[in-house]
Every structure is written in structure tokens, then in C-alpha cells.
Coordinates of C-alpha atoms and ligand atoms in Angstrom, one line a residue:
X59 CA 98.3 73.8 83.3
X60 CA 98.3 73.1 87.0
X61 CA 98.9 75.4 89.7
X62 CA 98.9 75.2 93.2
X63 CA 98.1 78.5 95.2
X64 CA 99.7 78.4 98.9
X65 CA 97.6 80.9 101.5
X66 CA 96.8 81.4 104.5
X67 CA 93.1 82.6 104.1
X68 CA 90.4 82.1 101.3
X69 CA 86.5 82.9 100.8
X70 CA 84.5 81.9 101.8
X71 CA 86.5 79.5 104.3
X72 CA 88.4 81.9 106.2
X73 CA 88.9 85.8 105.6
X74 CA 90.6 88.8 107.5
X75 CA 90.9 90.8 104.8
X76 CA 91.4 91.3 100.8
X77 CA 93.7 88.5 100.3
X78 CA 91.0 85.8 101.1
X79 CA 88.8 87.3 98.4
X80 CA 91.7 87.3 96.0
X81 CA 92.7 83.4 96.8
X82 CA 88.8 82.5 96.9
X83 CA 88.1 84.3 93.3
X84 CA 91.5 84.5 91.1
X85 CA 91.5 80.8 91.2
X86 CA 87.8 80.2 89.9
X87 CA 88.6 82.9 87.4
X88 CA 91.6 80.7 86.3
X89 CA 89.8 77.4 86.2
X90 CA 87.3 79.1 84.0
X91 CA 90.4 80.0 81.9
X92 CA 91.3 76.6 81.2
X93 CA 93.9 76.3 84.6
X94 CA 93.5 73.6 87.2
X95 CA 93.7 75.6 90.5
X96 CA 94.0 74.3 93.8
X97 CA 94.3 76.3 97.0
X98 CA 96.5 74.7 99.5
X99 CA 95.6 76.3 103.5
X100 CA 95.8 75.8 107.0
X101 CA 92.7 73.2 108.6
X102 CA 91.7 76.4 111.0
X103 CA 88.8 75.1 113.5
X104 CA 85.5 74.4 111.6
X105 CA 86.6 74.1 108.2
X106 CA 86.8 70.7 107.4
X107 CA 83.5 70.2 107.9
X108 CA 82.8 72.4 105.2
X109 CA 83.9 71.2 101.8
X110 CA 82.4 68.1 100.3
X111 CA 83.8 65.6 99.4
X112 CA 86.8 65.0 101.8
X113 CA 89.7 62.3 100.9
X114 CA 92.8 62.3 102.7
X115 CA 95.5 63.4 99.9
X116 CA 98.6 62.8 102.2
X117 CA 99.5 62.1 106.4
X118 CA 102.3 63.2 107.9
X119 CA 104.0 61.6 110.6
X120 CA 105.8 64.8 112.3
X121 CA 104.6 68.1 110.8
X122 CA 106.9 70.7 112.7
X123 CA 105.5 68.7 115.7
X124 CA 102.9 67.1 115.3
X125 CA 100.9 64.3 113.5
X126 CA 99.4 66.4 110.0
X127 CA 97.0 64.9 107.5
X128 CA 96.1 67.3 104.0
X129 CA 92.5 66.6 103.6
X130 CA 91.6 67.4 100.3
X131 CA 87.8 68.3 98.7
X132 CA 85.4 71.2 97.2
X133 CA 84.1 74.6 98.8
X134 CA 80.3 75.5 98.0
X135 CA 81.8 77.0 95.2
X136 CA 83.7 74.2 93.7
X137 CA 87.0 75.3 94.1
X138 CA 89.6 72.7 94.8
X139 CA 91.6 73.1 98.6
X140 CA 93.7 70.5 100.4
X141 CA 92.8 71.5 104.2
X142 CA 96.1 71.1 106.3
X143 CA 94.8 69.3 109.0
X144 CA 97.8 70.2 111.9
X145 CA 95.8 70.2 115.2
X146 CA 98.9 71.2 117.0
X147 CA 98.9 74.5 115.2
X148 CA 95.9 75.5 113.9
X149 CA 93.1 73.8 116.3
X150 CA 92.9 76.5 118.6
X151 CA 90.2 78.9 119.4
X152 CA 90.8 82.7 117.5
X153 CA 92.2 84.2 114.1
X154 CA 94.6 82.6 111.5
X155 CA 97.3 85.0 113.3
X156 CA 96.0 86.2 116.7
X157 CA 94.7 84.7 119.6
X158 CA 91.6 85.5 121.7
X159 CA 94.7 88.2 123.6
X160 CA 94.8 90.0 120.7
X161 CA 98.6 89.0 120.1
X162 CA 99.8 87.0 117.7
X163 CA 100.4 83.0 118.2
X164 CA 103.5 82.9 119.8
X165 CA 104.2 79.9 117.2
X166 CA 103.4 81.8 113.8
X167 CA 106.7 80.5 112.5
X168 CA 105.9 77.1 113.2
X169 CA 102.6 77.4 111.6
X170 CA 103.1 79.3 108.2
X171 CA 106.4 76.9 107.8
X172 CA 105.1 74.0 108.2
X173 CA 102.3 75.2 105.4
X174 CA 105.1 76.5 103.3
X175 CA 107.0 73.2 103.9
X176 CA 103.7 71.5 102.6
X177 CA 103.5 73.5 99.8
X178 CA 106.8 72.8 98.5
X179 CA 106.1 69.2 99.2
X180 CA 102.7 69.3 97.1
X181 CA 104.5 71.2 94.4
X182 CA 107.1 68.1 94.1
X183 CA 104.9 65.3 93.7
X184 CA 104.4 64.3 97.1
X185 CA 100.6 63.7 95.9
X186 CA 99.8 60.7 94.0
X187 CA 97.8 62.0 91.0
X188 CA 98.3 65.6 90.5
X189 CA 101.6 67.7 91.0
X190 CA 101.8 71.6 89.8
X191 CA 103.5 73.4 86.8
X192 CA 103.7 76.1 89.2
X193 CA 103.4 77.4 92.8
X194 CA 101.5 80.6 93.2
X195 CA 102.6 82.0 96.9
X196 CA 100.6 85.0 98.4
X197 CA 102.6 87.0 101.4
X198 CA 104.5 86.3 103.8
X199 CA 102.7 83.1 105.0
X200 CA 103.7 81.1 102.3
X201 CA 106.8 83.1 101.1
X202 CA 109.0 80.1 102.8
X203 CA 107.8 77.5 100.4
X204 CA 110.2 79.7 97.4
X205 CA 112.7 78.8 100.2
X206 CA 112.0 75.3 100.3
X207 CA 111.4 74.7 96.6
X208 CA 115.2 75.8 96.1
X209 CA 116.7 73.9 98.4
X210 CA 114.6 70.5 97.1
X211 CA 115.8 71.4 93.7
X212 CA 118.1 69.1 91.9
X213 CA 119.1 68.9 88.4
X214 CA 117.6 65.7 88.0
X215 CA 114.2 66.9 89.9
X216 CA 113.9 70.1 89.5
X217 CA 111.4 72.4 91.5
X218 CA 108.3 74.1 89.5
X219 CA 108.7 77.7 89.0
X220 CA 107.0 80.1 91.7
X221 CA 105.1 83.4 91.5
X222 CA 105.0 85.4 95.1
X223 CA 102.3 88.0 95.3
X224 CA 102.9 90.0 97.5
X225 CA 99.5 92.2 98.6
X226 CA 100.7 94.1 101.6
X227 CA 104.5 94.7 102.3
X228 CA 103.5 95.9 105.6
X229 CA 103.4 92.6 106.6
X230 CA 107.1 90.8 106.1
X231 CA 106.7 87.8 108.6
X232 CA 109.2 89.1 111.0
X233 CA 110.8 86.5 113.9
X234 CA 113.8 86.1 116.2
X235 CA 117.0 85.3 114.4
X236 CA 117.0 81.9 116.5
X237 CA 113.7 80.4 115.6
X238 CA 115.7 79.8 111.8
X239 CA 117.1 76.3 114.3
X240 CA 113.4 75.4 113.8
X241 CA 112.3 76.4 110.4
X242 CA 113.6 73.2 108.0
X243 CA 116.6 75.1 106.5
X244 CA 119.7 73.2 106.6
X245 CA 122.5 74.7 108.5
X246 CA 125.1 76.6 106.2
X247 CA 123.0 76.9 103.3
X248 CA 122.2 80.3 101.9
X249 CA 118.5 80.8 102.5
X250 CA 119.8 81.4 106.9
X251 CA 121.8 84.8 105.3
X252 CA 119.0 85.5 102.7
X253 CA 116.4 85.5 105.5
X254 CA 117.9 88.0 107.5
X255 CA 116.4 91.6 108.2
X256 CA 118.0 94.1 110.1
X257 CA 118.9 91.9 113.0
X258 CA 115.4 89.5 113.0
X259 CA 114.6 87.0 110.2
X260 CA 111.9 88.0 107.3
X261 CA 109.7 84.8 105.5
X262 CA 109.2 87.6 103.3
X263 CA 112.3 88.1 102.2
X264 CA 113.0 84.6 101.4
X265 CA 110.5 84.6 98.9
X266 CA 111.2 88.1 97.5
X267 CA 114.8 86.5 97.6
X268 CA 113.7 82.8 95.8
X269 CA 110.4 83.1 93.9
X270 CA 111.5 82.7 90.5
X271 CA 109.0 85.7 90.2
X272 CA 107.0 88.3 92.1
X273 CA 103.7 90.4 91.4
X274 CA 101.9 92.6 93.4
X275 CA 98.0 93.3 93.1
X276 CA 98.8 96.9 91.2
X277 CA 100.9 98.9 88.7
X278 CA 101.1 101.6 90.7
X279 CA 101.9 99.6 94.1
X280 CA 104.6 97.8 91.9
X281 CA 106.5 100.8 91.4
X282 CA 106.1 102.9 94.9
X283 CA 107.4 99.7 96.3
X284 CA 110.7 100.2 94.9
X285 CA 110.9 103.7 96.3
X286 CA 112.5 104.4 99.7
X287 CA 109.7 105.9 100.2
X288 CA 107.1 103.1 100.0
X289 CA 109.9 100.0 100.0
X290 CA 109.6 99.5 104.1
X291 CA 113.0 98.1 103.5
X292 CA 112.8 96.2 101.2
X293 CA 113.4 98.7 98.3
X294 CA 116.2 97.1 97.6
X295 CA 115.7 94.0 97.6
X296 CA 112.7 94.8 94.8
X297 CA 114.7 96.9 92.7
X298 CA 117.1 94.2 92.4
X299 CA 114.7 92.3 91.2
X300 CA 112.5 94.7 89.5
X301 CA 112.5 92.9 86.2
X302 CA 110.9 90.0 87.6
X303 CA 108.3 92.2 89.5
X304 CA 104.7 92.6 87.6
X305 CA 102.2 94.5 89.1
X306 CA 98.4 93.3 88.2
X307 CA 95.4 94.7 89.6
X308 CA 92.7 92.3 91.2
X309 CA 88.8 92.0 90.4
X310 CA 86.4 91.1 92.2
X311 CA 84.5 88.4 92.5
X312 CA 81.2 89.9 90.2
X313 CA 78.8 86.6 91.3
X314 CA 79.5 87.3 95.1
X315 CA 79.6 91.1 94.7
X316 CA 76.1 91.7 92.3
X317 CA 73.5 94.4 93.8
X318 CA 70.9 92.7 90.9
X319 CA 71.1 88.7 93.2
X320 CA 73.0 90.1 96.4
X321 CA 71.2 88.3 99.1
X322 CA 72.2 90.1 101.4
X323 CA 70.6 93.4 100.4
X324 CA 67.9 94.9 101.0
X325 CA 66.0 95.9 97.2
X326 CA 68.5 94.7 94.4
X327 CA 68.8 96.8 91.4
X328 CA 71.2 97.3 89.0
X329 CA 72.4 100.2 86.7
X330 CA 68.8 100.8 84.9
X331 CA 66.5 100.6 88.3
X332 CA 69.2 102.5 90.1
X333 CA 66.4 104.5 91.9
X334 CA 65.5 100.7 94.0
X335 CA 68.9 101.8 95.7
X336 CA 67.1 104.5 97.7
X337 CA 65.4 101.5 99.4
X338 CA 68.6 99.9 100.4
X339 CA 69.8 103.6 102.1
X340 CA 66.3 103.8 103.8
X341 CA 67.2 100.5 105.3
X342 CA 70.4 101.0 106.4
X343 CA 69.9 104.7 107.9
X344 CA 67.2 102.8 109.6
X345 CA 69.2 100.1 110.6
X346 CA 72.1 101.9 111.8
X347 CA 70.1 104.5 113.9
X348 CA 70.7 106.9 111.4
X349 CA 67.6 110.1 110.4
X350 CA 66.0 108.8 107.6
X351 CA 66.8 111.5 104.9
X352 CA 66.7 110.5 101.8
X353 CA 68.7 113.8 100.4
X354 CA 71.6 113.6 102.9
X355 CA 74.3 111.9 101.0
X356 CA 75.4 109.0 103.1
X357 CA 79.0 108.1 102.5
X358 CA 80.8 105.2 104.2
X359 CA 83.4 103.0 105.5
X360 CA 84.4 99.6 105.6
X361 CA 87.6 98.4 106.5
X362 CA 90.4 97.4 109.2
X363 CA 90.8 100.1 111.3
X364 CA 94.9 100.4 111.2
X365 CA 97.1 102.9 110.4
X366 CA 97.3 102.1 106.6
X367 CA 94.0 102.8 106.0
X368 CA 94.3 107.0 107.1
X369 CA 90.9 106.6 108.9
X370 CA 92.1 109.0 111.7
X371 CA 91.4 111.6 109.0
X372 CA 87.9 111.1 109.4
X373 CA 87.2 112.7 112.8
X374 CA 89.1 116.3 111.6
X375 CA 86.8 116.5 108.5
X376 CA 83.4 115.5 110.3
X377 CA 82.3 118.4 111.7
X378 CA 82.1 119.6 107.9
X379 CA 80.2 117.2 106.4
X380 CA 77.8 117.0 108.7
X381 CA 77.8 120.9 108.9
X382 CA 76.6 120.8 104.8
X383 CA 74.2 118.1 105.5
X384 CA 75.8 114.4 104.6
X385 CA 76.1 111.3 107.0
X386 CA 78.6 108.9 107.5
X387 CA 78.4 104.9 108.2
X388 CA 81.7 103.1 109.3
X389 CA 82.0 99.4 109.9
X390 CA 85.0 97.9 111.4
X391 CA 87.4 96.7 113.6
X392 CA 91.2 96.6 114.3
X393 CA 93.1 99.3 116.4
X394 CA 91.7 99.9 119.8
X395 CA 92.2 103.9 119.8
X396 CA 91.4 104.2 116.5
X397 CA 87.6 102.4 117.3
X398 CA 87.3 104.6 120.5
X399 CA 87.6 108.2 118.4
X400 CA 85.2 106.7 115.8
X401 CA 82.8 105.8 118.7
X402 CA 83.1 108.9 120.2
X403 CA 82.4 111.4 117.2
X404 CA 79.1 109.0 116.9
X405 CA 77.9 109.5 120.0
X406 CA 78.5 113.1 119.4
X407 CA 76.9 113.4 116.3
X408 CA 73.7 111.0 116.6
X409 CA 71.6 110.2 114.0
X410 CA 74.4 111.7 111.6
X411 CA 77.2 109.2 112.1
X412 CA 77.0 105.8 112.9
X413 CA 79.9 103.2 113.8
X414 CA 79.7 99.9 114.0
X415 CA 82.7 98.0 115.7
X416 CA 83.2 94.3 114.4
X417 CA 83.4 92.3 111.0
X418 CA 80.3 91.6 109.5
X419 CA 80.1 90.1 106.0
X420 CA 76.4 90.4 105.3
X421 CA 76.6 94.1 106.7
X422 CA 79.0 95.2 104.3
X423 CA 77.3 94.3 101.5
X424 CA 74.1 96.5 102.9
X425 CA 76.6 99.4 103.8
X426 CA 77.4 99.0 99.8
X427 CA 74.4 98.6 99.2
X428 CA 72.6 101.8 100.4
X429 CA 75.8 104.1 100.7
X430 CA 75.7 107.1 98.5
X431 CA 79.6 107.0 98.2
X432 CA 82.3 105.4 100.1
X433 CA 85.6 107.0 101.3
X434 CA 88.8 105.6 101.3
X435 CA 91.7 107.1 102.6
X436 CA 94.7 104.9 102.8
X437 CA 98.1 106.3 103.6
X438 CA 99.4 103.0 101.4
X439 CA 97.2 100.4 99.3
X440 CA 98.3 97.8 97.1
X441 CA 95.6 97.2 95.5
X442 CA 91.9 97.7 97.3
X443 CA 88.5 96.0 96.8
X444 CA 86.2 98.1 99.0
X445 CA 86.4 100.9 96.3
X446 CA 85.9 97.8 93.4
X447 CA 82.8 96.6 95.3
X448 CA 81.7 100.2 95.4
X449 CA 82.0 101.0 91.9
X450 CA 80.0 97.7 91.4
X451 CA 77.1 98.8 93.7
X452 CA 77.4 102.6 92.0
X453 CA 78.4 103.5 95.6
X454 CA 81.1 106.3 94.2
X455 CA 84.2 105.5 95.6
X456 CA 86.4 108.8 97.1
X457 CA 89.8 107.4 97.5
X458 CA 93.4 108.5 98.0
X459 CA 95.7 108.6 94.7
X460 CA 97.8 106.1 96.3
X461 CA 98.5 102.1 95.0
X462 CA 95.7 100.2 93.3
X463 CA 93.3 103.5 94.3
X464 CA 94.8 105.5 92.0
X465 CA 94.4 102.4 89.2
X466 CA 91.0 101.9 89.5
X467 CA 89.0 105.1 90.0
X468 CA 89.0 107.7 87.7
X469 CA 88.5 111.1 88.9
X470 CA 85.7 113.4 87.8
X471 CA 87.7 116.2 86.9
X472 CA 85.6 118.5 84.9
X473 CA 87.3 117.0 81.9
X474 CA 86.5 113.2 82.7
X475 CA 83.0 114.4 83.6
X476 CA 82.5 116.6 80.6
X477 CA 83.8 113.0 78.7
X478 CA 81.6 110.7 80.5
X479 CA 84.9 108.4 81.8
X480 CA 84.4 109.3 85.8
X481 CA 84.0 106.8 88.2
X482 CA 84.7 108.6 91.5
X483 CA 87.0 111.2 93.5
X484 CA 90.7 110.9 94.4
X485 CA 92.2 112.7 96.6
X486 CA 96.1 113.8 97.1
X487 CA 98.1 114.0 99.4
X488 CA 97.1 111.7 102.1
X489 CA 96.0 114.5 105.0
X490 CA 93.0 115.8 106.1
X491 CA 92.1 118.8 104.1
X492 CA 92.7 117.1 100.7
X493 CA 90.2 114.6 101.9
X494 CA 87.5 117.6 103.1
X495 CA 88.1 119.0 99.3
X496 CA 87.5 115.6 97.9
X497 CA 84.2 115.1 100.1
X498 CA 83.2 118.8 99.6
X499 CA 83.5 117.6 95.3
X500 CA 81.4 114.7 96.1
X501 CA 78.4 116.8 97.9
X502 CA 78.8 119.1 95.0
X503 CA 78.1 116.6 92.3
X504 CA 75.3 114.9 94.5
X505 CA 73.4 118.1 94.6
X506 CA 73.1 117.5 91.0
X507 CA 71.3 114.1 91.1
X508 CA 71.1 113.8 87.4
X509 CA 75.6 114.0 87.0
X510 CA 75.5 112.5 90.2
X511 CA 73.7 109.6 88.4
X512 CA 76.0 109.4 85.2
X513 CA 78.8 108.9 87.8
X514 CA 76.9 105.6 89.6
X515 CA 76.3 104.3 85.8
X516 CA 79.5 104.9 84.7
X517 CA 80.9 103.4 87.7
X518 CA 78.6 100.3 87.5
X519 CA 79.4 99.2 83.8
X520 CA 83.0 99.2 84.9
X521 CA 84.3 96.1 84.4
X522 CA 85.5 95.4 87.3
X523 CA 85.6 91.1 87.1
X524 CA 88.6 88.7 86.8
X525 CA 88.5 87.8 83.7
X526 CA 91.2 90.4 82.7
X527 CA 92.9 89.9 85.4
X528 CA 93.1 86.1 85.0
X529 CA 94.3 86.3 81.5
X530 CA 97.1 88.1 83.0
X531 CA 98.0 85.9 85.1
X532 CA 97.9 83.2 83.0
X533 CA 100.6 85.1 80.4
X534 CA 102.6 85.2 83.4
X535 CA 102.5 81.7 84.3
X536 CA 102.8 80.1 80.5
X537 CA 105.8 82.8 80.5
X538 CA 107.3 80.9 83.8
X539 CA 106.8 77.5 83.0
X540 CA 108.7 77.9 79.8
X541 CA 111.5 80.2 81.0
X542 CA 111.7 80.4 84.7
X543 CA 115.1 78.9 85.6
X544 CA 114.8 76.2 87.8
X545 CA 115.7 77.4 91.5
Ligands
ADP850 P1 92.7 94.8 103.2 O1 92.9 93.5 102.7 O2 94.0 95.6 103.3 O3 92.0 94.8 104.5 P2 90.9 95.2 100.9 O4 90.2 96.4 100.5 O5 91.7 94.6 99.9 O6 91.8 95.7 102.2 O7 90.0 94.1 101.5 C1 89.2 94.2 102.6 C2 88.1 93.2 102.6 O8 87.6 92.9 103.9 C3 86.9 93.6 101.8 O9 86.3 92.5 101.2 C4 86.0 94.3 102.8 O10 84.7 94.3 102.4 C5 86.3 93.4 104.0 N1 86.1 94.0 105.3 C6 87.0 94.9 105.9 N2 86.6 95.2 107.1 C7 85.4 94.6 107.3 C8 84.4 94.5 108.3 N3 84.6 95.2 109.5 N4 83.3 93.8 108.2 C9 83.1 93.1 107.0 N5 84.0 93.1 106.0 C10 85.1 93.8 106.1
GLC851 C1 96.1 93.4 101.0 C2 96.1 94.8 100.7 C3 94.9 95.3 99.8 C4 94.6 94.3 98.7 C5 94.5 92.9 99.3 C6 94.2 91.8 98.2 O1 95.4 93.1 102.1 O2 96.1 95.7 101.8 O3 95.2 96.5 99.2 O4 93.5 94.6 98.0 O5 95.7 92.5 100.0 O6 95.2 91.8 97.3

């Protein structure tokens, strides 16, 4: 089977967040499955100069604008991507989404159209040689191509089935109603009503509206998003189509994420020489400016500093931790008050806490590397991979019981101790002195090195790979290529 992923970002070619490891890993897990994957994104500055291989697959004439060529090759890891080469809007200096202001491009509509309007072109044969069964869309960047797909259908050429992941329904791809003049969707026809949202226009919600199916990256997140609760409008919409909504949890990407061949670490080990991780913590305290005590559990962050991710918890429940001896390590980068109070309760606290504003690839795989634990608050999270890649490193995850948290780390209750199935802590709900309990737990257990220790091995021989995951996916698929309607 062939399928063609649409996204805007993918590791190791681009990445602001989860969703690049997903559309970097998922489709090497696939291929390895017996699925042809290929990853269909944006030319962003630099990147065609690294995948091999390069042989112009298609050229455009006027791309929403502009002369576009899709370039298509290998990444270092031999996954398959057509580069869309669109110097008019994606040759520019800054992030997939923002500009060096901070804000996003004015022209993000343009831009994640005119990939969606590739897509959908891809997916109907425009490419000598190889055509999909099946389109796999991730977020609102690509949700148009479900959009486009429908209104290309005929009953002589029908459109390949599509399955929409959605991984963060925070993001819904909101624009002025206006900009629809501009987006390829032919005046009258349904998709103008279908893409409207309380007075703007969602790319989300035409693909939520024209996928032929929709996942998201947990069970759990699957079913809060239906809720009023957790729906951020678009409740509705899901429950209507909650029988076409699967929720599967990602993996990870176990060759990128291994303490035992990380390069990036310090001393690798694994789940038998777990005492080499020591070395890795000595490192990092000493790295990070942080006393080099080798009893003070050292728990840690990494992540986008936003409002999802309930890191303004973490000031309120400082003073305690460091009051009964732990440290804490955060890196990242995101909202500008949020960075501030971190900075701030490090310069107050030196040598115990230590921030480090920015993204920094290597760096987080030291801070999972010598972390005793690392903490995890989100208010909302679909699915997670910090947490994964700290079960991986036996860097004990302490997470909210929210989304793909609550999936993936089980808590060590006395029970799931006493039965040697604990991986971590969860915490519930999301505020500040369910998170000091959860902590307090943690500094419990690690004053017990040898439980402590079960915990990290149990946590390790998780299997926390694609493989399951991929086999999932490919039940879905084989399910849509034989039954999905054609839209
Ligand atoms: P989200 O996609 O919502 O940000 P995930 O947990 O799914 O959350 O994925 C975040 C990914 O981004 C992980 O691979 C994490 O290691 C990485 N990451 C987040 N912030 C940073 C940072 N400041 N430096 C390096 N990597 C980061
Ligand atoms: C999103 C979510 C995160 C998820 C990632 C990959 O960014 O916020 O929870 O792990 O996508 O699916």
C-alpha cells in the first residue's frame, strides 16, 4: 500500500514540536511494515540541500502565486519527502509559522493551501510513477487537502480515502472569512459553509468536516475531545463524527531516543548499568550551574512554554522542593511571561534551579539523560513524547492524568508498586497542590534508591516503539481503502 503523509514539519528536517517526531518516525515504522510512505512538506530555507538524491517530481507554473517545483529525494534516514519548493512562501528567514516578529506570516493561508492543494494533487496522480491509496493529513496545515480531495472527486476518478490526525485541537487554522476568495474553493460549493467558525474560517474544520476519517494521537484525548469541556468548539463537530474518530497513541522513535548509542549523552547505559546514569546527572548539574549532589533528586522540564503545558504551576511548588532537598532543570522557550517567572525563581534559587531559554535538540537529550524524573503538567495533552522519552531514559515521568499522559504512565500507587507495573506519578487535577503531592511521592520513593530503581527498570523495558502503533495504523488504513466512501 501507498500513502502519502501531508505536514507541515518532520525530523529531522524541520521540528517545533511533537508532530515533527511523529511525521519523521510513524512513517519509517510503516515502511518497515510493508507501507510505502512518503512525506509531502513545505521547501522551508535549507532543506533542500539536505536529502540526497534530489529529482524534480513536478513544476508548477502558479502555485497560489508563484512559480513552485516539488523536489523529491531521501533524508539521512531514508525516508521518502517531496520538498515543496515555493520560494514565494516559504523562502523567508524564521519558523514554519512565525516570523523573526514573533507573529505569525501574515500569508499562513496562502502557504498551508497551497501545500494542501499539492497534496491533493499528489494524491490524484499528478506524479508520473507513484500515486497513493491514501492521504494521511496531520492538523490543521494540511486539513484543506480533505477539502480539495472532495471537490476533485468524480465518479469516474475518484479521490483516495483520507485520514486527519489531528494532534493538538488548540490549533484549528483560524483566518478572516474573506481570505476563502483566495483559497481554491469554488464559489457556491459546500466546503465555503463547512469552513466557517464562529464568524472566521477554520482549515480545521474542513478536514474534520471531509477526511473520510480522523484519529488523534490517544484514547483518552479522543474522548475528552468530544466533551464541551475539552472540544474548544469543535465538540460537535467530533461527536458527529465520533464513529469515524480513533484515538492511537504514538511511540517514539527508539533508534533516535536510546540512552545505550545516544550521542548526545554524556555516559550511555541502559536498564542493567543504570548506575552510568549518575555520570550523565554529574554532567548536566555541572553543565547547567547546578551543586553537584549526587542525592538531590534532579527533576526536569522540557517543553514549549504555553499555557497548555501548566508550567506556571512550577513557581508555586518550588519553594517546597527545594525546601526537602531536590533540583529542578527546565529547557525551553515559547511565552514571554511565562520565560521571565522561570528566570526569576532561578536566579533566586541558584545552584538549585536552572532555566535555560531556547530549543536545543542535543540538550534535551542530556536533560533526559541525567534527570532523576521529569515533570509534566499539562492542563491538555493529546498525546506527549517528553514523558515517552523519559520512560525510555528511566527518567520517571510525573505527569498530569490528562490525554495521552494518563495512557502512558502508570502510577505507583502502592498497589502497582507492590505489583511491579509502575512507571511514574500522575497527578489530578491540573493545579498546584496536586502537583506538590505528586513531587512530594516522587522524593519519597527516591529516598528509597532500591524501589526507586524498580521504577527506572520498569519504566525502561516499556515498550514504548512504533511498531504497535504502526500496526494500528495500518488496520486503519487497509480498513479505508476498502470501505471509505469516496468523498
Ligand atoms: P508538543 O508537540 O505539544 O510541544 P510533545 O511532548 O509531543 O509536545 O513534543 C515536544 C517535542 O519537542 C519533544 O520531542 C521535545 O523533546 C521537544 N522540545 C520541546 N521543547 C524543546 C526545547 N526547548 N528544546 C529541545 N527540544 C524541545
Ligand atoms: C501535539 C501535541 C502533543 C503530541 C504531538 C505529537 O503537538 O500537543 O501532545 O504528542 O502533537 O502527536
Amino acid at each position: 500500500m501507498r500513502v502519502l503523509f501531508v505536514t507541515p514539519e518532520c525530523y529531522p528536517l524541520v521540528k517545533t514540536g511533537g508532530l515533527a517526531d511523529v511525521a519523521g518516525a510513524l512513517p519509517l515504522a510503516l515502511a518497515a511494515a510493508g507501507i510505502d510512505a512518503r512525506v509531502l512538506l513545505p521547501a522551508y530555507p535549507g532543506l533542500l540541500s539536505r536529502i540526497t538524491g534530489p529529482v524534480v517530481a513536478s513544476t508548477m507554473p502558479d502555485l497560489f502565486g508563484g512559480k513552485a517545483r516539488l523536489i523529491a529525494g531521501r533524508t539521512v534516514d531514508g525516508l521518502q519527502v517531496g520538498l515543496l519548493d515555493a520560494p514565494h512562501l516559504y523562502a523567508r528567514d524564521g519558523g514554519p509559522y512565525l516570523g523573526p516578529d514573533g507573529l505569525d506570516w501574515p500569508d499562513n493561508d496562502l502557504r498551508f493551501a497551497a501545500l494542501s492543494w499539492v497534496g491533493a494533487q499528489v494524491a490524484r496522480g499528478a506524479i508520473t510513477g507513484w500515486a497513493p491509496d491514501l492521504v494521511h493529513l496531520h492538523d490543521w496545515q494540511s486539513a484543506l487537502t480533505a477539502a480539495y480531495l472532495h471537490i476533485g472527486s468524480t465518479p469516474t476518478s475518484p479521490s483516495p480515502p483520507s485520514l486527519l490526525t489531528i494532534h493538538n485541537l488548540a490549533f484549528q487554522g483560524l483566518f478572516p472569512v474573506d481570505r476563502v476568495a483566495h483559497l481554491r474553493l469554488p464559489p457556491g460549493l459546500a466546503p465555503i459553509g463547512d469552513l466557517e467558525y464562529y464568524g472566521q474560517i477554520s482549515f480545521l474544520k474542513a478536514g474534520v468536516r471531509y477526511a473520510d476519517h480522523l484519529s488523534t494521537v490517544s484514547p483518552t484525548y479522543a474522548r475528552e475531545i468530544v466533551t464541551p469541556e475539552n472540544g474548544m468548539g469543535f465538540d460537535g463537530l467530533l461527536r458527529a463524527r465520533a464513529g469515524q474518530l480513533t484515538g492511537i497513541v504514538n511511540g517514539i522513535d527508539d533508534s533516535v531516543w536510546d540512552p545505550a548509542t545516544d550521542p548526545h549523552v554524556v555516559a550511555p547505559y541502559n536498564a542493567r548499568k543504570l548506575g552510568v546514569k549518575a555520570v550523565d546527572k554529574a554532567a548536566l548539574q555541572g553543565e547547567l550551574g547546578l551543586e553537584l549532589r549526587a542525592d538531590a533528586p534532579l527533576f526536569c522540564v522540557v517543553s514549549r512554554l504555553t499555557a497548555q503545558k501548566g508550567l506556571d504551576l512550577l513557581p508555586t511548588v518550588l519553594a517546597s522542593m527545594i525546601a526537602r532537598g531536590a533540583q529542578l532543570a527546565v529547557l525551553g522557550a515559547g511565552d514571554a511571561h511565562l520565560e521571565a517567572a522561570l528566570l526569576r525563581a532561578a536566579a533566586q534559587h541558584p545552584g538549585q534551579v536552572a532555566v535555560v531559554v531556547g530549543y536545543d535538540e542535543p540538550l534535551s537529550h542530556r536533560f533526559q539523560a541525567g534527570a532523576d524524573a521529569i515533570v509534566v503538567p499539562s492542563r491538555f495533552e493529546p498525546c506527549g513524547l517528553t514523558q515517552l522519552y523519559g520512560l525510555r531514559y528511566g527518567t520517571v515521568p510525573i505527569v498530569a492524568r490528562v490525554g495521552g499522559l494518563a495512557d502512558t504512565v502508570i502510577d505507583a500507587n502502592e498497589a502497582a508498586l507492590r505489583d511491579g507495573v509502575a512507571t511514574g506519578f500522575q497527578f489530578a487535577p491540573v493545579d498546584a497542590s496536586a502537583l506538590s503531592v505528586a513531587i512530594d511521592r516522587a522524593i519519597d520513593l527516591y529516598a528509597d534508591q532500591r524501589a526507586w530503581q524498580r521504577l527506572q527498570r520498569r519504566a525502561m523495558t516499556r515498550d514504548v516503539g512504533w511498531s504497535t502503533a504502526a500496526a494500528k495504523y495500518v488496520d486503519l488504513y487497509e480498513r479505508l481503502v476498502v470501505t471509505a466512501p469516496r468523498s
